[in-house]
mmCIF file of C-alpha atoms in Angstrom:
data_model
loop_
_atom_site.group_PDB
_atom_site.id
_atom_site.type_symbol
_atom_site.label_atom_id
_atom_site.label_comp_id
_atom_site.label_asym_id
_atom_site.label_seq_id
_atom_site.Cartn_x
_atom_site.Cartn_y
_atom_site.Cartn_z
ATOM 1 C CA ALA D 1 -5.806 6.480 -16.119
ATOM 2 C CA GLN D 2 -6.617 6.563 -12.472
ATOM 3 C CA LYS D 3 -5.431 8.945 -9.814
ATOM 4 C CA VAL D 4 -5.707 9.438 -6.068
ATOM 5 C CA THR D 5 -5.082 12.810 -4.461
ATOM 6 C CA GLN D 6 -4.428 13.334 -0.790
ATOM 7 C CA ALA D 7 -3.877 17.052 -0.619
ATOM 8 C CA GLN D 8 -3.063 17.116 3.089
ATOM 9 C CA THR D 9 0.598 16.230 3.464
ATOM 10 C CA GLU D 10 0.762 16.547 7.247
ATOM 11 C CA ILE D 11 -1.809 17.228 9.942
ATOM 12 C CA SER D 12 -1.238 17.837 13.628
ATOM 13 C CA VAL D 13 -4.036 17.670 16.168
ATOM 14 C CA VAL D 14 -4.223 17.620 19.916
ATOM 15 C CA GLU D 15 -5.388 14.411 21.493
ATOM 16 C CA LYS D 16 -9.182 14.034 21.659
ATOM 17 C CA GLU D 17 -9.749 16.324 18.708
ATOM 18 C CA ASP D 18 -11.592 15.040 15.654
ATOM 19 C CA VAL D 19 -9.695 14.968 12.372
ATOM 20 C CA THR D 20 -10.708 14.313 8.768
ATOM 21 C CA LEU D 21 -8.323 13.028 6.135
ATOM 22 C CA ASP D 22 -9.324 13.872 2.587
ATOM 23 C CA CYS D 23 -9.130 11.608 -0.432
ATOM 24 C CA VAL D 24 -10.178 12.532 -3.960
ATOM 25 C CA TYR D 25 -10.017 9.989 -6.744
ATOM 26 C CA GLU D 26 -10.272 9.861 -10.514
ATOM 27 C CA THR D 27 -11.238 6.913 -12.667
ATOM 28 C CA ARG D 28 -13.214 6.345 -15.832
ATOM 29 C CA ASP D 29 -14.400 2.928 -14.747
ATOM 30 C CA THR D 30 -17.834 2.426 -13.255
ATOM 31 C CA THR D 31 -16.650 -0.460 -11.125
ATOM 32 C CA TYR D 32 -13.886 0.365 -8.730
ATOM 33 C CA TYR D 33 -12.776 -0.132 -5.142
ATOM 34 C CA LEU D 34 -11.439 2.342 -2.629
ATOM 35 C CA PHE D 35 -9.241 1.491 0.328
ATOM 36 C CA TRP D 36 -7.674 3.122 3.309
ATOM 37 C CA TYR D 37 -4.446 1.844 4.851
ATOM 38 C CA LYS D 38 -2.586 2.931 7.957
ATOM 39 C CA GLN D 39 1.223 2.945 8.097
ATOM 40 C CA PRO D 40 2.496 3.319 11.664
ATOM 41 C CA PRO D 41 6.147 4.185 12.325
ATOM 42 C CA SER D 42 7.019 0.477 12.176
ATOM 43 C CA GLY D 43 6.443 0.664 8.418
ATOM 44 C CA GLU D 44 3.906 -2.091 7.788
ATOM 45 C CA LEU D 45 0.729 -0.935 6.056
ATOM 46 C CA VAL D 46 -2.454 -2.118 7.714
ATOM 47 C CA PHE D 47 -5.752 -2.423 5.871
ATOM 48 C CA LEU D 48 -8.572 -0.359 7.364
ATOM 49 C CA ILE D 49 -11.499 -0.421 4.976
ATOM 50 C CA ARG D 50 -12.648 -1.284 1.455
ATOM 51 C CA ARG D 51 -15.603 0.270 -0.342
ATOM 52 C CA ASN D 52 -16.886 -0.602 -3.799
ATOM 53 C CA SER D 53 -18.290 1.926 -6.226
ATOM 54 C CA PHE D 54 -21.849 0.656 -5.897
ATOM 55 C CA ASP D 55 -22.043 1.040 -2.158
ATOM 56 C CA GLU D 56 -22.201 4.640 -1.023
ATOM 57 C CA GLN D 57 -23.212 3.894 2.507
ATOM 58 C CA ASN D 58 -21.032 5.543 5.057
ATOM 59 C CA GLU D 59 -19.355 3.293 7.544
ATOM 60 C CA ILE D 60 -18.442 3.624 11.166
ATOM 61 C CA SER D 61 -16.058 1.407 13.055
ATOM 62 C CA GLY D 62 -15.442 2.559 16.579
ATOM 63 C CA ARG D 63 -13.762 5.962 16.397
ATOM 64 C CA TYR D 64 -13.263 5.635 12.647
ATOM 65 C CA SER D 65 -15.785 6.658 10.023
ATOM 66 C CA TRP D 66 -15.699 6.955 6.270
ATOM 67 C CA ASN D 67 -17.715 9.211 3.982
ATOM 68 C CA PHE D 68 -17.952 8.037 0.374
ATOM 69 C CA GLN D 69 -19.472 10.537 -2.071
ATOM 70 C CA LYS D 70 -19.465 9.647 -5.749
ATOM 71 C CA SER D 71 -20.795 13.071 -6.673
ATOM 72 C CA THR D 72 -17.548 14.658 -5.524
ATOM 73 C CA SER D 73 -15.314 11.602 -6.097
ATOM 74 C CA SER D 74 -14.270 11.650 -2.494
ATOM 75 C CA PHE D 75 -13.701 9.032 0.163
ATOM 76 C CA ASN D 76 -12.861 10.892 3.343
ATOM 77 C CA PHE D 77 -11.763 9.361 6.620
ATOM 78 C CA THR D 78 -12.624 10.816 10.018
ATOM 79 C CA ILE D 79 -11.079 9.879 13.330
ATOM 80 C CA THR D 80 -13.159 10.937 16.302
ATOM 81 C CA ALA D 81 -11.515 11.713 19.616
ATOM 82 C CA SER D 82 -8.034 11.118 18.263
ATOM 83 C CA GLN D 83 -5.440 9.274 20.311
ATOM 84 C CA VAL D 84 -1.659 9.218 20.219
ATOM 85 C CA VAL D 85 -1.800 5.696 18.787
ATOM 86 C CA ASP D 86 -3.506 7.141 15.719
ATOM 87 C CA SER D 87 -0.270 8.859 14.745
ATOM 88 C CA ALA D 88 0.710 7.349 11.418
ATOM 89 C CA VAL D 89 0.712 7.905 7.690
ATOM 90 C CA TYR D 90 -2.642 7.135 6.118
ATOM 91 C CA PHE D 91 -2.951 6.108 2.492
ATOM 92 C CA CYS D 92 -6.008 6.158 0.306
ATOM 93 C CA ALA D 93 -5.916 3.726 -2.628
ATOM 94 C CA LEU D 94 -7.988 2.900 -5.703
ATOM 95 C CA THR D 95 -8.337 -0.173 -7.901
ATOM 96 C CA SER D 96 -10.372 -0.278 -11.084
ATOM 97 C CA GLY D 97 -10.525 -1.713 -14.546
ATOM 98 C CA GLY D 98 -11.190 -5.321 -13.687
ATOM 99 C CA GLY D 99 -8.760 -8.158 -14.210
ATOM 100 C CA TYR D 100 -5.446 -7.677 -12.459
ATOM 101 C CA GLN D 101 -5.642 -5.481 -9.458
ATOM 102 C CA LYS D 102 -3.620 -2.380 -10.287
ATOM 103 C CA VAL D 103 -3.628 -0.322 -7.163
ATOM 104 C CA THR D 104 -3.052 3.399 -7.275
ATOM 105 C CA PHE D 105 -2.003 4.878 -3.952
ATOM 106 C CA GLY D 106 -2.228 8.474 -2.891
ATOM 107 C CA THR D 107 0.870 10.142 -1.514
ATOM 108 C CA GLY D 108 -0.345 9.719 2.046
ATOM 109 C CA THR D 109 -1.258 12.035 4.912
ATOM 110 C CA LYS D 110 0.963 12.051 7.957
ATOM 111 C CA LEU D 111 -1.119 12.475 11.088
ATOM 112 C CA GLN D 112 0.503 13.522 14.327
ATOM 113 C CA VAL D 113 -1.594 13.405 17.463
ATOM 114 C CA ILE D 114 -0.073 15.477 20.221
ATOM 115 C CA PRO D 115 -0.753 14.423 23.805
ATOM 116 C CA ASP R 1 0.362 -16.491 13.174
ATOM 117 C CA GLY R 2 -0.163 -15.930 9.481
ATOM 118 C CA GLY R 3 1.552 -13.065 7.818
ATOM 119 C CA ILE R 4 4.289 -11.769 5.571
ATOM 120 C CA THR R 5 7.939 -11.808 6.543
ATOM 121 C CA GLN R 6 10.532 -9.573 4.988
ATOM 122 C CA SER R 7 14.157 -9.794 5.842
ATOM 123 C CA PRO R 8 16.316 -8.088 6.711
ATOM 124 C CA LYS R 9 14.721 -4.943 8.149
ATOM 125 C CA TYR R 10 17.736 -2.838 7.178
ATOM 126 C CA LEU R 11 20.173 -3.561 4.375
ATOM 127 C CA PHE R 12 23.294 -1.732 3.327
ATOM 128 C CA ARG R 13 25.123 -2.266 0.072
ATOM 129 C CA LYS R 14 27.858 -0.680 -1.972
ATOM 130 C CA GLU R 15 27.014 0.776 -5.329
ATOM 131 C CA GLY R 16 27.406 -1.736 -8.140
ATOM 132 C CA GLN R 17 26.371 -4.754 -6.092
ATOM 133 C CA ASN R 18 23.209 -6.732 -6.648
ATOM 134 C CA VAL R 19 21.102 -7.387 -3.575
ATOM 135 C CA THR R 20 18.154 -9.712 -2.967
ATOM 136 C CA LEU R 21 15.286 -8.847 -0.644
ATOM 137 C CA SER R 22 13.352 -11.717 0.854
ATOM 138 C CA CYS R 23 9.548 -11.959 1.053
ATOM 139 C CA GLU R 24 7.762 -14.980 2.495
ATOM 140 C CA GLN R 25 4.061 -15.417 3.240
ATOM 141 C CA ASN R 26 2.180 -18.184 5.027
ATOM 142 C CA LEU R 27 -1.275 -16.844 4.227
ATOM 143 C CA ASN R 28 -1.731 -19.193 1.265
ATOM 144 C CA HIS R 29 -2.302 -16.162 -0.937
ATOM 145 C CA ASP R 30 -2.069 -16.528 -4.689
ATOM 146 C CA ALA R 31 -0.911 -13.043 -5.613
ATOM 147 C CA MET R 32 2.159 -11.187 -4.410
ATOM 148 C CA TYR R 33 3.507 -7.705 -5.047
ATOM 149 C CA TRP R 34 6.592 -5.577 -4.578
ATOM 150 C CA TYR R 35 6.352 -1.848 -3.959
ATOM 151 C CA ARG R 36 8.873 0.880 -3.537
ATOM 152 C CA GLN R 37 8.205 3.791 -1.192
ATOM 153 C CA ASP R 38 10.180 7.029 -1.282
ATOM 154 C CA PRO R 39 9.730 9.933 1.157
ATOM 155 C CA GLY R 40 6.643 11.979 0.401
ATOM 156 C CA GLN R 41 5.474 9.609 -2.299
ATOM 157 C CA GLY R 42 2.907 6.906 -2.455
ATOM 158 C CA LEU R 43 3.721 3.309 -3.126
ATOM 159 C CA ARG R 44 4.876 2.462 -6.623
ATOM 160 C CA LEU R 45 4.518 -1.040 -8.025
ATOM 161 C CA ILE R 46 7.698 -2.784 -9.121
ATOM 162 C CA TYR R 47 6.540 -6.319 -9.963
ATOM 163 C CA TYR R 48 3.579 -8.534 -9.258
ATOM 164 C CA SER R 49 2.815 -12.214 -9.495
ATOM 165 C CA GLN R 50 -0.663 -13.654 -9.796
ATOM 166 C CA ILE R 51 0.387 -17.287 -9.665
ATOM 167 C CA VAL R 52 3.456 -19.449 -9.211
ATOM 168 C CA ASN R 53 5.977 -19.284 -12.071
ATOM 169 C CA ASP R 54 4.370 -16.163 -13.464
ATOM 170 C CA PHE R 55 5.116 -12.499 -12.833
ATOM 171 C CA GLN R 56 4.566 -9.174 -14.562
ATOM 172 C CA LYS R 57 6.309 -5.819 -14.596
ATOM 173 C CA GLY R 58 4.775 -2.981 -12.694
ATOM 174 C CA ASP R 59 5.273 0.724 -13.218
ATOM 175 C CA ILE R 60 8.953 0.907 -12.256
ATOM 176 C CA ALA R 61 10.450 -2.512 -13.059
ATOM 177 C CA GLU R 62 13.686 -1.276 -14.648
ATOM 178 C CA GLY R 63 16.709 -2.381 -12.649
ATOM 179 C CA TYR R 64 14.773 -5.020 -10.693
ATOM 180 C CA SER R 65 14.124 -8.726 -11.142
ATOM 181 C CA VAL R 66 11.938 -11.278 -9.355
ATOM 182 C CA SER R 67 11.139 -14.965 -9.265
ATOM 183 C CA ARG R 68 8.126 -16.933 -8.067
ATOM 184 C CA GLU R 69 9.171 -20.551 -7.819
ATOM 185 C CA LYS R 70 7.059 -21.235 -4.753
ATOM 186 C CA LYS R 71 3.666 -19.908 -3.763
ATOM 187 C CA GLU R 72 4.926 -18.568 -0.474
ATOM 188 C CA SER R 73 8.070 -16.841 -1.722
ATOM 189 C CA PHE R 74 8.612 -13.806 -3.966
ATOM 190 C CA PRO R 75 12.193 -12.489 -3.713
ATOM 191 C CA LEU R 76 13.192 -9.191 -5.285
ATOM 192 C CA THR R 77 16.669 -8.547 -6.661
ATOM 193 C CA VAL R 78 17.824 -4.978 -6.931
ATOM 194 C CA THR R 79 20.468 -4.966 -9.635
ATOM 195 C CA SER R 80 23.309 -2.573 -10.265
ATOM 196 C CA ALA R 81 21.277 -1.220 -13.186
ATOM 197 C CA GLN R 82 18.833 0.423 -10.799
ATOM 198 C CA LYS R 83 19.995 4.034 -10.754
ATOM 199 C CA ASN R 84 18.559 5.083 -7.436
ATOM 200 C CA PRO R 85 18.019 1.970 -5.307
ATOM 201 C CA THR R 86 17.969 3.557 -1.859
ATOM 202 C CA ALA R 87 14.364 3.277 -0.693
ATOM 203 C CA PHE R 88 11.893 1.444 1.507
ATOM 204 C CA TYR R 89 10.652 -1.777 -0.107
ATOM 205 C CA LEU R 90 7.345 -3.350 0.782
ATOM 206 C CA CYS R 91 6.072 -6.783 -0.132
ATOM 207 C CA ALA R 92 2.340 -7.490 -0.185
ATOM 208 C CA SER R 93 -0.097 -10.241 -1.029
ATOM 209 C CA THR R 94 -3.770 -10.763 -1.803
ATOM 210 C CA ILE R 95 -5.753 -13.921 -1.438
ATOM 211 C CA LYS R 96 -6.524 -13.908 -5.164
ATOM 212 C CA PRO R 97 -5.578 -11.618 -8.034
ATOM 213 C CA GLY R 98 -8.300 -9.060 -8.622
ATOM 214 C CA GLN R 99 -9.268 -5.510 -7.852
ATOM 215 C CA SER R 100 -11.551 -6.145 -4.917
ATOM 216 C CA TYR R 101 -9.090 -7.706 -2.518
ATOM 217 C CA GLU R 102 -7.286 -5.851 0.189
ATOM 218 C CA GLN R 103 -3.537 -6.189 0.365
ATOM 219 C CA TYR R 104 -1.609 -7.594 3.292
ATOM 220 C CA PHE R 105 1.815 -6.055 3.780
ATOM 221 C CA GLY R 106 5.081 -7.137 5.269
ATOM 222 C CA PRO R 107 7.121 -4.917 7.605
ATOM 223 C CA GLY R 108 9.364 -3.705 4.790
ATOM 224 C CA THR R 109 13.096 -3.592 4.094
ATOM 225 C CA ARG R 110 14.964 -0.311 4.127
ATOM 226 C CA LEU R 111 17.761 -0.496 1.575
ATOM 227 C CA THR R 112 20.622 1.966 1.598
ATOM 228 C CA VAL R 113 23.148 1.941 -1.221
ATOM 229 C CA THR R 114 26.286 4.048 -0.942
#
């Protein structure tokens, strides 16, 4: 069985602050993929990043960065210098087991950036 | 512009009525999915289809039905057998079936049954 835990239900930060969203996963498979999606108030989930289990390099994309650590089964997401437009629900997701892509989503973290 | 269309955005039905949610994609993706989202919960898979004329049950298929007669269309019917149908429904697709592909989502349909 696979599981994704996003322990932070809601986070509020003041604009320009840095914020880290935590994601802890569980899987018995050695090959797996981790994803982050953003769900703005409009409702449509938007893909942000994919990372496979064999690539532990951290990634930076503009103000976004991701820290993948297999030793702690974590795939954390940091937003630097947050902006109001970053306000959304962020989901971490996991696929593993090969074959059909069964995606397990975390329960999401609602981020509110206050101007 | 390529993408996924779901209609309508909001849908209201009386208890005991079946209702069909539309999902259309022009991305030429092989695989399509239906999810249900409830407040404070992650997305839960209802049905998925890896190819035309084929679909499989997800984790919460009871009370739902689907069809995949065309590659670009994957409608979801919420039947009267679904005990708690009020929810936000999201349709998604991937270019191919498989664990490595990111999902593309539609804007969702919010269904309210009274």
